[in-house]
GROMACS .gro file of C-alpha atoms in nm:
model
  339
    1UNK     CA    1   1.221   0.565  -1.376
    2UNK     CA    2   1.560   0.463  -1.415
    3UNK     CA    3   1.618   0.108  -1.299
    4UNK     CA    4   1.874   0.102  -1.028
    5UNK     CA    5   1.995  -0.170  -0.786
    6UNK     CA    6   1.882  -0.115  -0.427
    7UNK     CA    7   2.093  -0.155  -0.126
    8UNK     CA    8   1.913  -0.486  -0.047
    9UNK     CA    9   1.584  -0.639   0.079
   10UNK     CA   10   1.460  -0.606   0.433
   11UNK     CA   11   1.389  -0.950   0.519
   12UNK     CA   12   1.241  -0.897   0.881
   13UNK     CA   13   1.090  -0.595   1.072
   14UNK     CA   14   1.359  -0.350   1.221
   15UNK     CA   15   1.270  -0.459   1.544
   16UNK     CA   16   1.410  -0.820   1.448
   17UNK     CA   17   1.713  -0.638   1.345
   18UNK     CA   18   1.788  -0.443   1.663
   19UNK     CA   19   1.616  -0.129   1.567
   20UNK     CA   20   1.272   0.039   1.682
   21UNK     CA   21   0.998   0.097   1.438
   22UNK     CA   22   1.118   0.465   1.396
   23UNK     CA   23   1.487   0.395   1.387
   24UNK     CA   24   1.470   0.303   0.997
   25UNK     CA   25   1.671   0.547   0.774
   26UNK     CA   26   1.480   0.841   0.633
   27UNK     CA   27   1.595   1.039   0.333
   28UNK     CA   28   1.465   1.400   0.294
   29UNK     CA   29   1.449   1.522  -0.063
   30UNK     CA   30   1.425   1.837  -0.180
   31UNK     CA   31   1.525   2.018  -0.512
   32UNK     CA   32   1.813   2.170  -0.353
   33UNK     CA   33   1.933   1.910  -0.094
   34UNK     CA   34   1.918   1.552   0.033
   35UNK     CA   35   1.937   1.506   0.401
   36UNK     CA   36   1.990   1.162   0.566
   37UNK     CA   37   1.861   1.083   0.907
   38UNK     CA   38   1.625   0.853   1.092
   39UNK     CA   39   1.248   0.825   1.079
   40UNK     CA   40   1.203   0.953   1.442
   41UNK     CA   41   1.343   1.295   1.284
   42UNK     CA   42   1.037   1.328   1.098
   43UNK     CA   43   0.889   1.623   1.292
   44UNK     CA   44   1.182   1.852   1.259
   45UNK     CA   45   1.198   1.805   0.878
   46UNK     CA   46   0.848   1.956   0.844
   47UNK     CA   47   0.707   2.302   0.957
   48UNK     CA   48   0.426   2.431   1.177
   49UNK     CA   49   0.123   2.457   0.966
   50UNK     CA   50   0.208   2.166   0.726
   51UNK     CA   51  -0.058   1.862   0.727
   52UNK     CA   52   0.028   1.494   0.754
   53UNK     CA   53  -0.224   1.259   0.617
   54UNK     CA   54  -0.232   0.883   0.711
   55UNK     CA   55  -0.429   0.579   0.585
   56UNK     CA   56  -0.612   0.406   0.872
   57UNK     CA   57  -0.685   0.107   0.691
   58UNK     CA   58  -0.568  -0.207   0.899
   59UNK     CA   59  -0.419  -0.503   0.728
   60UNK     CA   60  -0.609  -0.824   0.720
   61UNK     CA   61  -0.449  -1.174   0.721
   62UNK     CA   62  -0.513  -1.203   0.383
   63UNK     CA   63  -0.336  -1.543   0.276
   64UNK     CA   64  -0.509  -1.860   0.288
   65UNK     CA   65  -0.360  -2.210   0.221
   66UNK     CA   66  -0.598  -2.377  -0.012
   67UNK     CA   67  -0.620  -2.691  -0.225
   68UNK     CA   68  -0.731  -2.739  -0.555
   69UNK     CA   69  -0.957  -3.010  -0.684
   70UNK     CA   70  -0.667  -3.190  -0.816
   71UNK     CA   71  -0.504  -3.195  -0.455
   72UNK     CA   72  -0.233  -2.968  -0.509
   73UNK     CA   73  -0.204  -2.712  -0.241
   74UNK     CA   74  -0.122  -2.339  -0.302
   75UNK     CA   75  -0.140  -1.999  -0.132
   76UNK     CA   76  -0.430  -1.781  -0.225
   77UNK     CA   77  -0.421  -1.408  -0.182
   78UNK     CA   78  -0.731  -1.228  -0.106
   79UNK     CA   79  -0.731  -0.897  -0.271
   80UNK     CA   80  -1.073  -0.730  -0.180
   81UNK     CA   81  -1.450  -0.816  -0.192
   82UNK     CA   82  -1.682  -0.636  -0.435
   83UNK     CA   83  -2.009  -0.477  -0.379
   84UNK     CA   84  -2.184  -0.815  -0.486
   85UNK     CA   85  -2.014  -1.010  -0.238
   86UNK     CA   86  -1.764  -1.156  -0.493
   87UNK     CA   87  -1.397  -1.201  -0.387
   88UNK     CA   88  -1.107  -1.067  -0.581
   89UNK     CA   89  -0.819  -1.332  -0.541
   90UNK     CA   90  -0.485  -1.416  -0.669
   91UNK     CA   91  -0.396  -1.773  -0.677
   92UNK     CA   92  -0.015  -1.832  -0.614
   93UNK     CA   93   0.209  -2.110  -0.770
   94UNK     CA   94   0.267  -2.367  -0.505
   95UNK     CA   95   0.607  -2.234  -0.413
   96UNK     CA   96   0.459  -1.888  -0.368
   97UNK     CA   97   0.720  -1.760  -0.644
   98UNK     CA   98   0.461  -1.573  -0.830
   99UNK     CA   99   0.074  -1.590  -0.963
  100UNK     CA  100  -0.047  -1.911  -1.120
  101UNK     CA  101  -0.134  -1.790  -1.485
  102UNK     CA  102  -0.233  -2.139  -1.582
  103UNK     CA  103  -0.547  -2.157  -1.381
  104UNK     CA  104  -0.882  -2.198  -1.567
  105UNK     CA  105  -1.209  -2.041  -1.518
  106UNK     CA  106  -1.437  -2.278  -1.322
  107UNK     CA  107  -1.123  -2.371  -1.100
  108UNK     CA  108  -1.257  -2.483  -0.765
  109UNK     CA  109  -1.053  -2.412  -0.442
  110UNK     CA  110  -1.109  -2.593  -0.101
  111UNK     CA  111  -1.057  -2.315   0.153
  112UNK     CA  112  -0.991  -2.395   0.536
  113UNK     CA  113  -1.318  -2.401   0.738
  114UNK     CA  114  -1.506  -2.620   0.473
  115UNK     CA  115  -1.563  -2.340   0.214
  116UNK     CA  116  -1.537  -2.393  -0.170
  117UNK     CA  117  -1.439  -2.093  -0.376
  118UNK     CA  118  -1.497  -2.105  -0.763
  119UNK     CA  119  -1.295  -1.898  -0.989
  120UNK     CA  120  -1.511  -1.708  -1.254
  121UNK     CA  121  -1.320  -1.492  -1.468
  122UNK     CA  122  -1.027  -1.253  -1.485
  123UNK     CA  123  -1.050  -0.931  -1.270
  124UNK     CA  124  -1.086  -0.638  -1.374
  125UNK     CA  125  -1.131  -0.772  -1.727
  126UNK     CA  126  -1.258  -1.135  -1.782
  127UNK     CA  127  -0.937  -1.228  -1.953
  128UNK     CA  128  -0.784  -1.582  -1.896
  129UNK     CA  129  -0.435  -1.624  -1.786
  130UNK     CA  130  -0.510  -1.330  -1.546
  131UNK     CA  131  -0.335  -1.258  -1.242
  132UNK     CA  132  -0.636  -1.171  -1.048
  133UNK     CA  133  -0.976  -1.346  -1.043
  134UNK     CA  134  -1.317  -1.267  -0.955
  135UNK     CA  135  -1.418  -1.573  -0.745
  136UNK     CA  136  -1.758  -1.686  -0.548
  137UNK     CA  137  -1.773  -1.875  -0.255
  138UNK     CA  138  -2.030  -2.165  -0.204
  139UNK     CA  139  -2.215  -1.979   0.065
  140UNK     CA  140  -2.267  -1.627   0.200
  141UNK     CA  141  -1.919  -1.590   0.356
  142UNK     CA  142  -1.771  -1.251   0.429
  143UNK     CA  143  -1.391  -1.258   0.326
  144UNK     CA  144  -1.273  -1.032   0.631
  145UNK     CA  145  -1.445  -1.275   0.874
  146UNK     CA  146  -1.324  -1.577   0.726
  147UNK     CA  147  -0.974  -1.445   0.691
  148UNK     CA  148  -0.975  -1.339   1.065
  149UNK     CA  149  -1.040  -1.703   1.146
  150UNK     CA  150  -0.822  -1.879   0.899
  151UNK     CA  151  -0.575  -1.634   0.734
  152UNK     CA  152  -0.213  -1.547   0.786
  153UNK     CA  153  -0.059  -1.211   0.635
  154UNK     CA  154   0.057  -1.208   0.283
  155UNK     CA  155   0.437  -1.260   0.255
  156UNK     CA  156   0.678  -1.279  -0.035
  157UNK     CA  157   1.014  -1.451  -0.111
  158UNK     CA  158   1.219  -1.145   0.032
  159UNK     CA  159   1.103  -1.233   0.384
  160UNK     CA  160   1.331  -1.447   0.610
  161UNK     CA  161   1.025  -1.590   0.792
  162UNK     CA  162   0.655  -1.543   0.823
  163UNK     CA  163   0.569  -1.254   1.051
  164UNK     CA  164   0.268  -1.192   1.277
  165UNK     CA  165  -0.019  -0.970   1.184
  166UNK     CA  166   0.098  -0.703   1.453
  167UNK     CA  167   0.425  -0.669   1.273
  168UNK     CA  168   0.274  -0.544   0.978
  169UNK     CA  169   0.003  -0.318   1.123
  170UNK     CA  170   0.057   0.054   1.149
  171UNK     CA  171  -0.003   0.203   1.492
  172UNK     CA  172  -0.296   0.418   1.377
  173UNK     CA  173  -0.455   0.148   1.207
  174UNK     CA  174  -0.814   0.109   1.304
  175UNK     CA  175  -1.050  -0.022   1.005
  176UNK     CA  176  -0.948  -0.357   0.866
  177UNK     CA  177  -0.983  -0.402   0.488
  178UNK     CA  178  -0.629  -0.388   0.333
  179UNK     CA  179  -0.481  -0.720   0.161
  180UNK     CA  180  -0.128  -0.560   0.234
  181UNK     CA  181  -0.026  -0.309   0.464
  182UNK     CA  182   0.017   0.062   0.395
  183UNK     CA  183   0.373   0.032   0.465
  184UNK     CA  184   0.481   0.388   0.424
  185UNK     CA  185   0.316   0.436   0.768
  186UNK     CA  186   0.481   0.155   0.953
  187UNK     CA  187   0.773   0.348   1.103
  188UNK     CA  188   0.515   0.577   1.294
  189UNK     CA  189   0.535   0.546   1.659
  190UNK     CA  190   0.318   0.710   1.934
  191UNK     CA  191   0.617   0.941   2.022
  192UNK     CA  192   0.661   1.053   1.660
  193UNK     CA  193   0.270   1.126   1.632
  194UNK     CA  194   0.280   1.324   1.968
  195UNK     CA  195   0.581   1.510   1.861
  196UNK     CA  196   0.410   1.610   1.524
  197UNK     CA  197   0.113   1.741   1.679
  198UNK     CA  198   0.322   1.930   1.945
  199UNK     CA  199   0.496   2.107   1.695
  200UNK     CA  200   0.176   2.222   1.537
  201UNK     CA  201   0.159   1.968   1.253
  202UNK     CA  202  -0.194   1.825   1.243
  203UNK     CA  203  -0.221   1.433   1.148
  204UNK     CA  204  -0.557   1.360   0.994
  205UNK     CA  205  -0.690   1.026   0.833
  206UNK     CA  206  -0.837   0.885   0.505
  207UNK     CA  207  -0.913   0.532   0.456
  208UNK     CA  208  -0.805   0.331   0.132
  209UNK     CA  209  -0.818  -0.055   0.148
  210UNK     CA  210  -0.524  -0.181  -0.060
  211UNK     CA  211  -0.548  -0.476  -0.259
  212UNK     CA  212  -0.257  -0.719  -0.331
  213UNK     CA  213   0.038  -0.525  -0.480
  214UNK     CA  214   0.107  -0.506  -0.838
  215UNK     CA  215   0.489  -0.504  -0.883
  216UNK     CA  216   0.482  -0.672  -1.245
  217UNK     CA  217   0.619  -0.489  -1.554
  218UNK     CA  218   0.445  -0.153  -1.454
  219UNK     CA  219   0.103  -0.309  -1.401
  220UNK     CA  220  -0.133  -0.034  -1.291
  221UNK     CA  221  -0.294  -0.044  -0.954
  222UNK     CA  222  -0.648  -0.217  -0.942
  223UNK     CA  223  -0.961  -0.037  -0.828
  224UNK     CA  224  -0.950   0.014  -0.436
  225UNK     CA  225  -1.221   0.117  -0.196
  226UNK     CA  226  -1.152   0.448  -0.032
  227UNK     CA  227  -1.319   0.729   0.185
  228UNK     CA  228  -1.188   1.095   0.256
  229UNK     CA  229  -1.366   1.241   0.554
  230UNK     CA  230  -1.513   1.588   0.534
  231UNK     CA  231  -1.280   1.695   0.805
  232UNK     CA  232  -0.970   1.594   0.617
  233UNK     CA  233  -1.086   1.737   0.292
  234UNK     CA  234  -1.143   2.075   0.457
  235UNK     CA  235  -0.817   2.076   0.625
  236UNK     CA  236  -0.639   1.976   0.302
  237UNK     CA  237  -0.783   2.255   0.095
  238UNK     CA  238  -0.724   2.510   0.397
  239UNK     CA  239  -0.355   2.405   0.420
  240UNK     CA  240  -0.291   2.427   0.044
  241UNK     CA  241  -0.479   2.783   0.060
  242UNK     CA  242  -0.231   2.900   0.348
  243UNK     CA  243   0.069   2.792   0.152
  244UNK     CA  244   0.168   2.504   0.369
  245UNK     CA  245   0.255   2.160   0.267
  246UNK     CA  246   0.015   1.854   0.241
  247UNK     CA  247   0.240   1.558   0.318
  248UNK     CA  248   0.079   1.216   0.230
  249UNK     CA  249   0.182   0.913   0.400
  250UNK     CA  250   0.232   0.674   0.118
  251UNK     CA  251   0.090   0.622  -0.225
  252UNK     CA  252  -0.254   0.495  -0.081
  253UNK     CA  253  -0.307   0.846   0.077
  254UNK     CA  254  -0.208   1.011  -0.248
  255UNK     CA  255  -0.452   0.797  -0.459
  256UNK     CA  256  -0.726   0.889  -0.207
  257UNK     CA  257  -0.676   1.240  -0.189
  258UNK     CA  258  -0.620   1.291  -0.547
  259UNK     CA  259  -0.937   1.110  -0.627
  260UNK     CA  260  -1.117   1.363  -0.400
  261UNK     CA  261  -0.945   1.663  -0.560
  262UNK     CA  262  -1.134   1.837  -0.858
  263UNK     CA  263  -0.947   2.032  -1.122
  264UNK     CA  264  -1.018   2.348  -0.943
  265UNK     CA  265  -0.770   2.215  -0.670
  266UNK     CA  266  -1.064   2.186  -0.406
  267UNK     CA  267  -1.062   1.857  -0.205
  268UNK     CA  268  -1.410   1.746  -0.109
  269UNK     CA  269  -1.534   1.465   0.119
  270UNK     CA  270  -1.578   1.141  -0.099
  271UNK     CA  271  -1.606   0.759  -0.095
  272UNK     CA  272  -1.653   0.463  -0.327
  273UNK     CA  273  -1.399   0.297  -0.568
  274UNK     CA  274  -1.106   0.477  -0.728
  275UNK     CA  275  -0.935   0.359  -1.048
  276UNK     CA  276  -0.719   0.686  -1.061
  277UNK     CA  277  -0.378   0.637  -1.193
  278UNK     CA  278  -0.148   0.921  -1.140
  279UNK     CA  279   0.133   0.986  -1.392
  280UNK     CA  280   0.263   1.233  -1.632
  281UNK     CA  281  -0.071   1.310  -1.767
  282UNK     CA  282  -0.231   1.344  -1.439
  283UNK     CA  283   0.007   1.517  -1.209
  284UNK     CA  284  -0.095   1.573  -0.824
  285UNK     CA  285  -0.315   1.868  -0.757
  286UNK     CA  286  -0.346   1.816  -0.369
  287UNK     CA  287  -0.039   1.651  -0.246
  288UNK     CA  288   0.270   1.853  -0.212
  289UNK     CA  289   0.482   1.628  -0.001
  290UNK     CA  290   0.506   1.237  -0.013
  291UNK     CA  291   0.654   1.008   0.261
  292UNK     CA  292   0.719   0.659   0.105
  293UNK     CA  293   0.927   0.342   0.122
  294UNK     CA  294   1.143   0.231  -0.149
  295UNK     CA  295   0.970   0.048  -0.444
  296UNK     CA  296   1.118  -0.198  -0.686
  297UNK     CA  297   1.217  -0.027  -0.999
  298UNK     CA  298   0.915  -0.184  -1.217
  299UNK     CA  299   0.675  -0.102  -0.963
  300UNK     CA  300   0.377   0.125  -1.104
  301UNK     CA  301   0.409   0.315  -0.775
  302UNK     CA  302   0.701   0.487  -0.918
  303UNK     CA  303   0.501   0.691  -1.175
  304UNK     CA  304   0.285   0.796  -0.891
  305UNK     CA  305   0.598   0.927  -0.694
  306UNK     CA  306   0.715   1.102  -1.019
  307UNK     CA  307   0.340   1.248  -1.042
  308UNK     CA  308   0.418   1.441  -0.700
  309UNK     CA  309   0.793   1.499  -0.706
  310UNK     CA  310   0.889   1.495  -1.061
  311UNK     CA  311   1.121   1.246  -1.253
  312UNK     CA  312   1.429   1.398  -1.163
  313UNK     CA  313   1.395   1.428  -0.796
  314UNK     CA  314   1.302   1.071  -0.778
  315UNK     CA  315   1.581   0.939  -0.999
  316UNK     CA  316   1.820   1.129  -0.790
  317UNK     CA  317   1.681   0.993  -0.478
  318UNK     CA  318   1.686   0.626  -0.601
  319UNK     CA  319   2.064   0.670  -0.719
  320UNK     CA  320   2.126   0.792  -0.372
  321UNK     CA  321   1.963   0.521  -0.186
  322UNK     CA  322   2.132   0.272  -0.422
  323UNK     CA  323   2.479   0.396  -0.355
  324UNK     CA  324   2.395   0.415   0.033
  325UNK     CA  325   2.274   0.079   0.077
  326UNK     CA  326   1.909   0.152   0.174
  327UNK     CA  327   1.685  -0.128   0.203
  328UNK     CA  328   1.356  -0.170   0.025
  329UNK     CA  329   1.014  -0.338   0.061
  330UNK     CA  330   0.775  -0.300   0.365
  331UNK     CA  331   1.023  -0.327   0.650
  332UNK     CA  332   1.276  -0.122   0.476
  333UNK     CA  333   1.385   0.250   0.491
  334UNK     CA  334   1.183   0.553   0.400
  335UNK     CA  335   1.195   0.868   0.172
  336UNK     CA  336   1.044   1.205   0.221
  337UNK     CA  337   0.977   1.400  -0.081
  338UNK     CA  338   0.945   1.790  -0.045
  339UNK     CA  339   0.934   1.908  -0.409
   0.00000   0.00000   0.00000
């Protein structure tokens, strides 16, 4: 991906900037044309018989303000929980300007609510100076329950101020589990969903619980828990067989669907953990359209975009976005790739 300068960072939800959720800009990118409109026009950009697939994972308040044994306070981002009950966490530097890569195995963190958390080893490999750590609480504490009582939404330096959980939640989110929002779906509103269905465009779910984002130097995404229901798998396969488009809302949906799709092109019901990384060596098999936000030029997500849309189309779209002042990050503008 050619590194280009974006138009700017969206520092607040569009509702705080005088726009409706579905009032952000939308660029529809096809091989022969680029159309610029607003998100509420999405139904008119698709055709009856196309299929839209959304991620119904809900965002957790996955940031905790913790204190190390030396008394230094710092933010802690909780990425996920493992099958054995261990947590996967990212300890941030006190100013929240990046991960604390100087932390050592055995470090103990004092969490709100009287819980202690010990960092065991790097994750997913036990390397020191890791960004993510496998950690264990001093008692049997489900992370989701602890976050619900004591956490706040993860936030980074591009935001003007902290935002409430409702501002990062998608309207169709039903199953809590993501550390950060599946933000490609944030501009959806009830009226957009109804207009899609009224136009003959079904909307069906998958679940992928997204961990903390990985924007650093093309760092690949970590393993994530997912589920593709039987009805969704069946409709994805039938839509492709009918020659219509399967439009994934975001990279999380793409990752889940592609994990559940075999070399024969058939999508099957599946659940578990996925470590799939799409790219030039593993192009998309099921997804033929992709709705996405704008990612930083070094983000690993861009390889997934290229696996669906091709590098040429992605480069053209980002060049147009840079020239047009599009906003990026979770509250920014959107793109619809229809290769």
